[in-house]
Coordinates of C-alpha atoms and ligand atoms in Angstrom, one line a residue:
Chain A
X265 CA 124.3 94.7 85.0
X266 CA 127.7 94.6 87.1
X267 CA 127.2 93.0 90.6
X268 CA 128.4 95.3 93.5
X269 CA 130.1 93.8 96.3
X270 CA 132.9 95.3 98.2
X271 CA 134.7 98.0 97.4
X272 CA 138.1 99.6 99.0
X273 CA 139.2 102.5 96.9
X274 CA 140.0 106.3 97.1
X275 CA 136.8 108.7 97.9
X276 CA 136.8 112.4 96.9
X277 CA 134.5 114.7 98.8
X278 CA 131.9 117.2 96.8
X279 CA 130.9 119.3 99.5
X280 CA 128.2 122.2 97.7
X281 CA 124.6 120.9 98.1
X282 CA 122.0 120.4 95.5
X283 CA 124.5 119.5 93.0
X284 CA 121.9 118.8 90.0
X285 CA 121.9 116.4 87.0
X286 CA 122.9 118.7 84.4
X287 CA 126.3 119.8 86.3
X288 CA 126.8 116.2 86.5
X289 CA 126.5 116.4 82.6
X290 CA 125.6 118.7 80.5
X291 CA 122.6 119.3 77.9
X292 CA 125.0 119.4 75.0
X293 CA 126.2 115.8 75.7
X294 CA 123.1 113.9 76.4
X295 CA 122.8 112.7 72.6
X296 CA 126.6 111.2 72.9
X297 CA 126.4 107.1 73.4
X298 CA 127.8 106.0 76.7
X299 CA 130.5 104.4 74.3
X300 CA 132.0 107.1 72.7
X301 CA 135.6 107.6 73.3
X302 CA 136.2 110.2 76.2
X303 CA 132.6 109.9 77.7
X304 CA 134.1 109.9 80.9
X305 CA 135.1 113.6 80.0
X306 CA 131.9 115.1 80.2
X307 CA 131.6 114.6 83.9
X308 CA 131.1 117.9 84.9
X309 CA 132.6 118.9 82.4
X310 CA 131.7 122.7 82.9
X311 CA 133.2 122.4 86.4
X312 CA 135.8 120.3 85.7
X313 CA 137.4 122.3 82.5
X314 CA 138.0 126.0 81.4
X315 CA 136.7 126.8 77.9
X316 CA 140.1 126.0 76.4
X317 CA 140.1 122.5 77.6
X318 CA 142.3 122.9 80.3
X319 CA 141.7 122.1 83.8
X320 CA 140.2 123.9 86.2
X321 CA 143.0 123.1 89.1
X322 CA 140.2 123.9 91.7
X323 CA 138.0 121.4 91.0
X324 CA 138.2 118.6 93.6
X325 CA 138.8 115.4 90.8
X326 CA 141.6 117.7 89.4
X327 CA 143.8 117.2 92.3
X328 CA 146.4 114.7 92.3
X329 CA 145.1 112.5 95.3
X330 CA 141.3 112.2 94.3
X331 CA 142.1 112.0 90.5
X332 CA 140.3 108.9 89.4
X333 CA 138.5 108.2 93.0
X334 CA 135.8 105.6 93.0
X335 CA 133.6 107.0 95.7
X336 CA 131.9 110.1 95.7
X337 CA 131.2 111.6 99.4
X338 CA 128.6 114.2 99.0
X339 CA 126.3 116.9 100.4
X340 CA 122.3 116.8 100.7
X341 CA 120.5 115.8 97.4
X342 CA 123.6 115.3 95.0
X343 CA 121.9 114.0 92.0
X344 CA 118.7 116.1 91.6
X345 CA 116.8 117.7 89.1
X346 CA 116.4 116.4 85.4
X347 CA 116.1 112.2 85.1
X348 CA 119.2 112.3 83.0
X349 CA 120.0 108.7 83.6
X350 CA 123.5 109.9 82.1
X351 CA 124.3 111.3 85.0
X352 CA 125.2 107.9 86.0
X353 CA 126.4 106.7 83.0
X354 CA 129.3 109.3 83.3
X355 CA 129.9 108.5 86.8
X356 CA 130.6 104.9 85.7
X357 CA 132.6 105.8 83.0
X358 CA 134.4 107.7 84.9
X359 CA 135.0 104.7 87.5
X360 CA 132.9 105.5 90.3
X361 CA 131.0 102.8 91.8
X362 CA 129.2 104.7 94.8
X363 CA 128.2 107.8 96.1
X364 CA 127.8 108.6 99.8
X365 CA 125.3 111.3 100.5
X366 CA 122.9 112.7 103.3
X367 CA 120.1 112.1 100.5
X368 CA 120.1 111.8 96.9
X369 CA 117.8 113.0 94.0
X370 CA 115.0 110.1 93.8
X371 CA 115.1 109.5 90.4
X372 CA 119.2 109.5 90.2
X373 CA 118.9 107.2 93.6
X374 CA 116.9 104.3 91.3
X375 CA 119.3 104.9 88.3
X376 CA 122.5 104.1 90.4
X377 CA 120.7 100.9 91.1
X378 CA 120.0 100.3 87.6
X379 CA 123.7 100.9 86.7
X380 CA 125.5 98.8 89.3
X381 CA 126.3 101.8 91.5
X382 CA 125.6 101.7 95.3
X383 CA 123.9 104.4 96.5
X384 CA 124.8 105.0 100.1
X385 CA 122.6 107.1 102.7
X386 CA 123.8 107.8 105.9
X387 CA 123.1 110.7 108.6
X388 CA 124.3 114.0 107.9
X389 CA 126.7 114.5 110.7
X390 CA 128.4 111.2 109.3
X391 CA 128.3 112.0 106.0
X392 CA 130.2 115.7 106.8
X393 CA 132.6 113.8 109.3
X394 CA 133.9 111.4 105.9
X395 CA 134.1 115.0 103.8
X396 CA 136.1 116.4 106.9
X397 CA 138.9 113.1 107.0
X398 CA 139.0 113.6 103.1
X399 CA 140.0 117.2 103.4
X400 CA 142.4 116.5 105.8
X401 CA 143.5 113.3 104.3
X402 CA 143.6 113.8 100.5
X403 CA 143.5 110.4 98.5
X404 CA 142.4 108.5 101.5
X405 CA 140.4 105.3 101.1
X406 CA 136.9 104.3 102.4
X407 CA 135.4 100.8 102.2
X408 CA 132.2 100.0 101.4
X409 CA 130.4 96.8 101.8
X410 CA 127.1 95.8 100.6
X411 CA 126.8 92.5 102.6
X412 CA 127.3 93.7 105.7
X413 CA 126.1 97.2 104.7
X414 CA 128.7 99.1 106.3
X415 CA 130.9 101.6 105.4
X416 CA 134.5 101.6 106.9
X417 CA 135.8 105.3 107.5
X418 CA 140.0 105.9 106.9
X419 CA 140.0 106.2 110.9
X420 CA 138.1 102.9 110.8
X421 CA 135.2 103.8 112.5
X422 CA 132.0 101.8 111.0
X423 CA 129.0 103.1 109.7
X424 CA 126.3 100.7 109.4
X425 CA 124.1 101.9 106.6
X426 CA 120.2 100.7 105.4
X427 CA 119.2 99.5 102.2
X428 CA 116.4 97.8 101.2
X429 CA 116.9 93.6 100.5
X430 CA 115.2 94.2 97.4
X431 CA 117.8 96.3 95.6
X432 CA 120.5 95.2 97.7
X433 CA 120.2 91.1 96.3
X434 CA 119.8 92.5 92.7
X435 CA 123.1 94.9 93.2
X436 CA 124.9 91.6 95.0
X437 CA 123.8 89.2 91.6
X438 CA 123.8 91.8 89.4
X439 CA 120.7 90.1 88.0
X440 CA 118.4 91.4 85.1
X441 CA 115.3 93.1 87.0
X442 CA 113.2 92.4 83.5
X443 CA 114.1 89.0 83.4
X444 CA 112.8 88.8 87.7
X445 CA 110.2 90.6 87.1
X446 CA 109.0 88.5 83.9
X447 CA 108.8 85.6 86.2
X448 CA 105.7 87.4 87.8
X449 CA 103.9 87.3 84.4
X450 CA 101.2 85.5 85.8
X451 CA 100.4 87.9 88.8
X452 CA 100.2 90.6 86.1
X453 CA 97.7 88.6 84.2
X454 CA 95.7 88.3 87.1
X455 CA 95.9 91.6 88.1
X456 CA 95.3 92.9 84.7
X457 CA 92.0 91.0 84.5
X458 CA 91.1 92.2 87.6
X459 CA 92.0 95.7 86.8
X460 CA 90.0 95.8 83.9
X461 CA 86.4 94.5 85.7
X462 CA 87.0 97.4 88.5
X463 CA 88.2 100.3 86.7
X464 CA 86.8 99.2 82.9
X465 CA 87.6 102.5 81.7
X466 CA 90.7 102.9 82.4
X467 CA 92.2 101.5 79.2
X468 CA 91.7 103.9 76.2
Chain B
X72 CA 84.8 102.4 110.9
X73 CA 87.9 102.2 107.9
X74 CA 90.9 104.0 108.6
X75 CA 91.0 107.0 106.7
X76 CA 93.0 107.1 103.8
X77 CA 95.3 109.7 101.9
X78 CA 94.6 109.9 98.1
X79 CA 98.1 108.7 97.7
X80 CA 97.2 105.8 99.5
X81 CA 93.9 104.8 97.3
X82 CA 95.6 104.9 94.1
X83 CA 98.3 103.2 95.4
X84 CA 96.6 100.1 96.6
X85 CA 94.8 99.6 93.4
X86 CA 97.7 99.1 91.4
X87 CA 99.5 96.6 93.5
X88 CA 100.6 94.0 91.6
X89 CA 102.6 91.8 94.0
X90 CA 104.7 92.7 97.1
X91 CA 108.3 92.0 97.0
X92 CA 110.8 92.0 100.1
X93 CA 111.5 95.3 101.8
X94 CA 108.1 96.5 101.0
X95 CA 108.8 97.5 97.4
X96 CA 105.7 96.4 95.5
X97 CA 105.2 95.5 91.8
X98 CA 103.5 98.5 90.8
X99 CA 100.9 98.5 87.5
X100 CA 101.4 101.3 85.1
X101 CA 98.2 102.3 83.3
X102 CA 100.1 104.9 81.3
X103 CA 103.2 105.0 79.7
X104 CA 104.3 108.1 78.0
X105 CA 107.3 107.8 75.4
X106 CA 109.2 110.8 74.3
X107 CA 112.0 111.4 71.6
X108 CA 114.4 110.7 74.4
X109 CA 113.5 107.3 74.9
X110 CA 114.6 105.5 71.4
X111 CA 117.9 103.9 73.5
X112 CA 115.2 101.8 75.7
X113 CA 113.9 100.9 72.5
X114 CA 116.9 99.3 71.1
X115 CA 117.9 97.9 74.2
X116 CA 114.4 96.4 74.4
X117 CA 114.5 95.3 70.8
X118 CA 118.3 93.8 71.5
X119 CA 117.2 91.7 74.7
X120 CA 114.4 90.2 71.9
X121 CA 111.6 91.6 74.1
X122 CA 108.6 93.2 72.8
X123 CA 106.6 95.9 74.4
X124 CA 104.0 94.1 76.3
X125 CA 101.1 96.6 76.1
X126 CA 101.2 98.9 72.8
X127 CA 98.0 100.4 73.8
X128 CA 99.1 101.6 76.8
X129 CA 102.2 102.9 75.4
X130 CA 101.9 106.8 74.0
X131 CA 104.2 108.5 71.4
X132 CA 104.1 112.4 72.6
X133 CA 106.2 115.0 70.5
X134 CA 106.2 117.9 72.5
X135 CA 104.8 119.2 75.7
X136 CA 101.3 117.8 74.7
X137 CA 99.7 116.7 78.2
X138 CA 97.7 113.6 77.9
X139 CA 94.6 114.8 79.8
X140 CA 94.8 111.9 81.5
X141 CA 92.5 111.1 84.5
X142 CA 92.7 110.6 88.0
X143 CA 93.2 107.1 90.0
X144 CA 95.8 106.2 86.7
X145 CA 99.6 105.3 87.3
X146 CA 101.4 107.5 84.7
X147 CA 104.9 107.4 84.3
X148 CA 107.4 108.8 81.1
X149 CA 111.4 109.3 81.0
X150 CA 110.8 113.0 81.9
X151 CA 111.5 114.2 85.2
X152 CA 108.6 116.6 85.1
X153 CA 105.8 113.7 84.5
X154 CA 104.5 114.7 87.9
X155 CA 102.5 117.2 86.0
X156 CA 100.2 114.9 85.1
X157 CA 99.1 115.1 89.1
X158 CA 97.1 118.1 88.6
X159 CA 94.4 115.9 87.3
X160 CA 94.5 113.3 90.6
X161 CA 96.7 111.0 88.4
X162 CA 99.5 109.4 90.4
X163 CA 102.5 110.4 87.7
X164 CA 106.3 110.3 87.9
X165 CA 109.2 110.5 86.1
X166 CA 111.6 107.3 85.8
X167 CA 115.2 106.9 83.8
X168 CA 115.9 105.5 80.7
X169 CA 116.5 102.0 82.5
X170 CA 112.7 102.3 84.1
X171 CA 111.5 102.6 80.6
X172 CA 112.9 99.5 79.1
X173 CA 111.2 97.6 82.1
X174 CA 107.9 99.3 81.6
X175 CA 107.9 98.6 78.0
X176 CA 108.8 95.3 78.8
X177 CA 106.2 94.5 81.8
X178 CA 103.8 97.1 82.0
X179 CA 105.2 97.5 85.9
X180 CA 107.9 98.9 88.0
X181 CA 109.3 97.7 91.4
X182 CA 108.7 100.9 93.7
X183 CA 109.0 101.2 97.2
X184 CA 106.3 103.3 98.8
X185 CA 107.1 106.7 98.8
X186 CA 105.9 109.0 102.0
X187 CA 103.4 111.5 101.7
X188 CA 102.9 115.3 102.3
X189 CA 100.5 117.1 102.3
X190 CA 100.9 121.0 101.4
X191 CA 98.2 123.3 102.0
X192 CA 97.7 126.8 100.7
X193 CA 94.2 129.3 102.2
X194 CA 93.2 131.9 100.6
X195 CA 93.3 134.4 98.0
X196 CA 96.1 135.5 95.8
X197 CA 96.6 138.8 95.3
X198 CA 96.5 140.2 91.7
X199 CA 99.6 139.7 89.6
X200 CA 100.7 136.3 91.8
X201 CA 99.9 133.3 89.9
X202 CA 100.5 129.6 90.5
X203 CA 104.0 129.8 89.5
X204 CA 104.7 132.0 92.2
X205 CA 102.4 129.5 94.6
X206 CA 105.1 127.0 93.5
X207 CA 108.4 129.0 94.1
X208 CA 107.2 130.1 97.4
X209 CA 106.7 126.2 98.7
X210 CA 110.2 125.5 97.1
X211 CA 112.0 128.3 99.2
X212 CA 110.2 127.3 102.2
X213 CA 110.4 123.5 102.1
X214 CA 114.1 123.5 100.3
X215 CA 115.0 121.7 97.2
X216 CA 115.5 119.0 98.8
X217 CA 112.2 119.2 101.2
X218 CA 110.2 116.5 99.4
X219 CA 113.3 114.0 98.7
X220 CA 111.3 110.6 99.5
X221 CA 107.8 111.8 99.0
X222 CA 104.5 112.2 97.3
X223 CA 103.4 115.8 97.6
X224 CA 99.3 116.3 97.7
X225 CA 98.7 119.8 97.2
X226 CA 95.7 121.1 98.6
X227 CA 93.3 123.9 100.3
X228 CA 91.6 126.7 98.8
X229 CA 93.8 128.6 97.2
X230 CA 94.7 125.0 94.7
X231 CA 90.8 124.2 94.5
X232 CA 90.6 128.0 93.1
X233 CA 93.2 127.4 90.3
X234 CA 92.2 126.5 86.8
X235 CA 93.8 123.1 85.4
X236 CA 96.6 125.0 83.4
X237 CA 97.6 126.5 87.4
X238 CA 97.2 123.3 88.9
X239 CA 99.7 121.6 86.0
X240 CA 102.2 124.5 86.6
X241 CA 102.4 123.6 90.4
X242 CA 102.7 120.1 90.4
X243 CA 105.4 120.3 87.1
X244 CA 107.6 121.6 89.6
X245 CA 107.2 119.3 92.2
X246 CA 110.4 117.2 91.3
X247 CA 112.2 120.9 91.7
X248 CA 111.3 120.5 95.6
X249 CA 112.8 116.9 95.6
X250 CA 109.4 115.3 94.8
X251 CA 109.2 113.1 92.6
X252 CA 105.2 113.2 92.3
X253 CA 102.6 115.9 93.4
X254 CA 99.2 116.1 92.8
X255 CA 95.9 117.7 92.7
X256 CA 92.4 115.8 94.3
X257 CA 90.2 116.0 90.9
X258 CA 87.3 118.0 91.5
X259 CA 84.4 119.5 89.3
X260 CA 87.3 121.9 87.8
X261 CA 89.1 118.4 86.7
X262 CA 86.1 116.9 85.4
X263 CA 84.7 120.1 83.3
X264 CA 88.0 119.9 81.8
X265 CA 88.2 116.3 81.2
X266 CA 84.7 115.8 79.7
X267 CA 84.8 115.1 76.0
X268 CA 88.9 115.3 76.0
X269 CA 89.8 112.9 73.6
X270 CA 91.6 110.1 76.0
X271 CA 89.1 110.6 78.6
X272 CA 86.0 107.6 79.2
X273 CA 82.6 108.3 77.1
X274 CA 79.1 107.5 78.1
X275 CA 78.9 104.5 80.8
X276 CA 82.8 104.3 81.5
X277 CA 82.4 108.2 81.9
X278 CA 80.1 107.6 84.5
X279 CA 82.3 104.9 86.2
X280 CA 85.2 107.1 86.0
X281 CA 83.2 109.6 87.8
X282 CA 82.5 107.9 90.7
X283 CA 85.9 106.5 90.8
X284 CA 87.4 110.0 90.9
X285 CA 85.0 111.4 93.4
X286 CA 85.8 108.8 96.0
X287 CA 89.8 109.1 95.5
X288 CA 90.3 112.3 97.6
X289 CA 91.8 112.0 101.1
X290 CA 89.7 111.1 103.6
X291 CA 88.9 114.0 106.5
X292 CA 91.7 112.8 109.0
X293 CA 93.9 110.6 106.9
X294 CA 97.3 110.9 108.2
X295 CA 100.2 112.5 106.5
X296 CA 103.9 111.7 107.1
X297 CA 104.4 115.6 107.1
X298 CA 102.1 118.6 106.7
X299 CA 103.2 121.8 105.2
X300 CA 101.0 124.9 105.2
X301 CA 101.3 128.5 103.7
X302 CA 98.9 131.1 103.5
X303 CA 97.9 132.9 100.1
X304 CA 98.7 136.3 101.4
X305 CA 101.9 136.4 102.3
X306 CA 103.1 135.0 98.8
X307 CA 103.9 138.0 96.7
X308 CA 105.2 137.5 92.5
X309 CA 108.4 135.7 93.2
X310 CA 111.8 135.3 91.7
X311 CA 115.2 133.2 91.9
X312 CA 118.3 134.9 92.8
X313 CA 120.6 131.8 92.7
X314 CA 120.8 128.5 90.9
X315 CA 118.6 126.7 92.8
X316 CA 115.2 126.6 92.6
X317 CA 114.9 127.3 96.4
X318 CA 116.9 130.3 96.0
X319 CA 113.9 132.3 95.7
X320 CA 112.7 135.7 97.3
X321 CA 109.4 138.2 96.8
X322 CA 110.3 140.6 94.0
X323 CA 110.2 143.4 96.8
X324 CA 113.3 141.8 98.0
X325 CA 117.1 142.4 97.7
X326 CA 119.7 139.8 97.1
X327 CA 120.7 138.3 100.1
X328 CA 123.9 138.5 102.2
X329 CA 125.5 135.2 102.3
X330 CA 127.6 137.0 105.1
X331 CA 124.6 136.7 107.2
X332 CA 124.0 133.0 107.3
X333 CA 125.3 131.5 110.0
X334 CA 125.7 127.5 108.5
X335 CA 129.2 127.3 106.4
X336 CA 128.3 125.1 104.3
X337 CA 124.7 127.2 103.3
X338 CA 127.2 130.4 102.9
X339 CA 129.5 128.9 100.8
X340 CA 127.1 127.7 98.3
X341 CA 125.0 131.2 98.3
X342 CA 128.5 133.0 98.0
X343 CA 129.1 130.8 94.7
X344 CA 125.7 131.1 93.5
X345 CA 126.1 134.9 93.7
X346 CA 129.5 134.5 91.8
X347 CA 128.1 132.9 88.7
X348 CA 124.8 134.8 89.1
X349 CA 127.1 138.2 88.8
X350 CA 124.9 139.7 91.9
X351 CA 126.1 142.1 94.6
X352 CA 124.1 141.4 98.3
X353 CA 121.9 144.3 99.2
X354 CA 120.9 145.2 95.2
X355 CA 117.2 145.5 95.4
X356 CA 115.6 142.4 93.4
X357 CA 113.8 144.8 90.9
X358 CA 117.0 146.7 90.0
X359 CA 118.6 143.8 88.2
X360 CA 118.6 144.5 84.5
X361 CA 118.2 141.2 82.3
X362 CA 119.1 140.5 78.8
X363 CA 116.4 138.3 77.1
X364 CA 113.0 136.6 78.8
X365 CA 112.2 133.1 77.5
X366 CA 108.3 132.5 77.7
X367 CA 108.4 128.8 77.5
X368 CA 109.0 125.4 79.5
X369 CA 106.8 122.3 80.4
X370 CA 106.2 124.8 83.7
X371 CA 104.5 127.7 81.8
X372 CA 103.5 127.3 78.2
X373 CA 99.6 126.6 78.4
X374 CA 97.0 128.8 76.8
X375 CA 96.4 130.7 80.7
X376 CA 100.2 131.6 80.8
X377 CA 100.2 132.9 77.3
X378 CA 96.9 134.9 78.4
X379 CA 98.4 136.4 81.5
X380 CA 101.6 137.2 79.5
X381 CA 99.8 138.8 76.6
X382 CA 97.7 141.0 79.2
X383 CA 100.6 142.6 80.4
X384 CA 102.2 143.2 76.9
X385 CA 99.2 144.8 75.5
X386 CA 100.1 148.6 74.4
X387 CA 103.5 147.7 75.2
X388 CA 107.3 146.9 73.8
X389 CA 109.7 144.6 74.6
X390 CA 112.7 146.3 75.1
X391 CA 115.3 143.0 75.1
X392 CA 115.1 140.0 72.9
X393 CA 111.9 138.0 74.1
X394 CA 110.7 134.9 72.9
X395 CA 107.3 133.1 73.6
X396 CA 107.4 129.4 72.6
X397 CA 103.8 127.5 73.1
X398 CA 104.4 124.2 74.8
X399 CA 102.5 122.0 72.0
X400 CA 101.5 122.6 68.3
X401 CA 97.7 122.4 70.0
X402 CA 98.6 125.8 72.7
X403 CA 100.3 127.3 69.6
X404 CA 97.1 127.1 67.3
X405 CA 94.6 127.8 70.2
X406 CA 96.6 131.1 70.9
X407 CA 96.9 131.9 67.0
X408 CA 93.1 131.8 66.9
X409 CA 92.1 133.9 70.1
X410 CA 95.3 136.7 68.4
X411 CA 97.4 136.3 71.2
X412 CA 100.0 135.7 68.8
X413 CA 99.7 139.4 66.9
X414 CA 99.8 140.8 70.6
X415 CA 103.3 139.4 70.9
X416 CA 104.5 140.2 67.9
X417 CA 103.4 143.3 67.4
X418 CA 104.9 144.3 71.2
X419 CA 108.4 143.0 69.5
X420 CA 108.2 139.8 70.9
X421 CA 109.2 136.6 68.7
X422 CA 106.4 133.9 68.0
X423 CA 108.1 130.7 68.4
X424 CA 107.4 126.8 67.4
X425 CA 106.2 124.9 70.2
X426 CA 109.1 122.8 72.1
X427 CA 111.5 122.8 75.1
X428 CA 113.8 125.0 73.3
X429 CA 116.0 127.4 76.0
X430 CA 114.6 125.9 78.7
X431 CA 117.4 123.4 78.2
X432 CA 119.3 125.0 75.7
X433 CA 119.8 122.1 73.6
X434 CA 120.1 122.3 69.7
X435 CA 121.3 125.7 69.7
X436 CA 118.5 127.6 71.4
X437 CA 120.7 128.6 74.2
X438 CA 121.5 132.3 76.0
X439 CA 125.1 133.4 75.9
X440 CA 127.6 133.2 78.4
X441 CA 127.2 136.1 81.4
X442 CA 123.6 136.5 79.7
X443 CA 120.7 136.9 82.2
X444 CA 117.3 136.0 81.2
X445 CA 114.0 135.9 83.0
X446 CA 112.5 133.1 82.2
X447 CA 109.2 130.9 82.8
X448 CA 111.2 127.4 82.9
X449 CA 111.5 125.2 86.6
X450 CA 115.4 124.9 86.5
X451 CA 117.8 127.5 87.2
X452 CA 121.1 126.0 87.4
X453 CA 124.2 127.0 86.5
X454 CA 124.7 126.3 82.5
X455 CA 120.6 125.1 82.0
X456 CA 120.2 127.8 79.6
X457 CA 123.3 127.6 78.0
X458 CA 127.3 127.6 79.2
X459 CA 127.5 130.1 81.7
X460 CA 124.1 131.4 80.9
X461 CA 122.2 133.3 84.3
X462 CA 118.9 132.0 85.0
X463 CA 116.1 134.0 86.8
X464 CA 112.9 131.8 87.3
X465 CA 109.2 134.0 87.1
X466 CA 106.0 133.6 86.1
X467 CA 104.9 134.6 82.7
X468 CA 102.8 137.8 84.3
X469 CA 106.8 138.6 85.9
X470 CA 108.6 137.4 82.5
X471 CA 106.3 139.8 80.6
X472 CA 106.6 142.8 82.5
X473 CA 110.8 142.2 82.6
X474 CA 110.6 142.2 78.1
X475 CA 108.9 145.4 78.5
X476 CA 111.0 147.1 81.0
X477 CA 114.4 145.5 80.7
X478 CA 115.0 144.5 84.6
X479 CA 113.3 142.0 86.9
X480 CA 110.3 144.3 87.6
X481 CA 106.8 143.9 90.3
X482 CA 104.2 143.2 87.8
X483 CA 101.4 144.8 90.2
X484 CA 103.0 148.0 89.3
X485 CA 102.1 147.3 85.5
X486 CA 98.6 145.9 86.1
X487 CA 96.4 146.7 88.9
Ligands
SF4_220 S1 110.7 122.6 79.0 FE1 112.5 122.2 79.7 S2 111.8 120.7 81.7 FE2 110.2 120.8 80.4 S3 110.6 118.7 79.3 FE3 111.1 120.6 78.1 S4 113.9 120.5 78.6 FE4 112.7 119.6 80.2

């Protein structure tokens, strides 16, 4: 997995709450392999492109200063709905490395960690303020620093975020989580023996 | 005296293999369900030279077959609606494809303990009001993000009075409330349903299991991180008008007016939803004409659902194209044995093969651009049932009513 340490990049605001993963990548693209050429074009496809393939100029990522943004600053519950991990793959393919939000869909949130994208949760007012700045100064950069757990806004304000030490460590190092868990194999074996004694009916 | 515990806590603590940093635990998984979408995880596992650690705990499922999964167990699947299995008192949640690979290789997941919310519904549901209306009313109340970071326990006399099929509907839509898991404490209804089922324990194991299940409900006085209460008498047949499951109102209501909303962001998202849905504020919901009806999906395609729809349909005719898609081959055959298929076919409905079908609009089973669908599925997102398709979420009885009248209709005016 690609590690995440520190990123300074242009950010794009997504103002609507409850953006679901169907909107991030419509169902008809789910069978495409993520290595497919043009995979990034599936991102937000139906709100980003017209039926004839031309761009919808009102969509934020189609506006010059936000095009190619590596950070998204969203409203509440971004990534809700379907568990499709392709929603994270397609963001990654587009180049997005971090999503800053007041809250995220639970499975989407987990899926970010598994693919080296950093999900940052900050209070609603702070995130709304960041989005306002991005509207006032289109194309402004934001810095996300995982080591110090801070977001530096365009106006220089520093916002500290919380992140689980466990997830932080894995993101910083880019470690393979399965390999890490396999180190616990003896513990899993002990557990399985005890579990079979205490709840013998569980195994089918 | 020991501290009173929630059902969630009791199940969780019995599955902790090891404690990691920051409150993460390595959680043991008793049941892993695979579906056709899990193939990429298989590929990655093989490529890394790893094997499935416990094939005996790994189950392949073809359609919405519900593994009649007993309480107290942990169950995961690479599908966000896995919480459906919480209806038996299991801790069941959906995971992403990388997590599927992790469970295959290790039979565990690193999990941070969620908060626990109890949603209590008390009282008797009126005629024509169903489990689907209850969960839509719950989501309207707490919001599509209301359950984020929580496991939900559904409690109260209304839930207790529900059949297992109805509980499955409620738990299914926990994800639409933002929660990863939803559960109902096992009781006599659960035990009666499980006894003798293919994967249920037998003989002595059954007796041991029963003792475990009886001990699992939340202790009285257990503390929840959040409590929400609803009264059954306030719940009417419910429909959604927008593009989020939280955009739900009683069928007796009208399309809401964004101009009446103070919060700017909410106003904008409502206006956008209404534009997408092609609706004018103030229109009575019962005057909205529909182009299609879809009765199916993992939310509402079990035997009880088909029976409820058939009761409304009997002796009437569908006036718009209407599909019935049973949840599984098993449900399909059981419904045919009762003659439900004939009720539908005689009324001009299409009796189709089991599957997801128009819930997700894959395999060409989609609604057309601008078409309005009364659907018993769980998601009314933009483009969910086809590009530009407009979805109104309803119960099976309400979907049947819409099929025979051609508009969103209060089912209570047809039955009573
Ligand atoms: S019916 Fe719909 S929500 Fe349920 S599993 Fe199929 S696609 Fe997903």
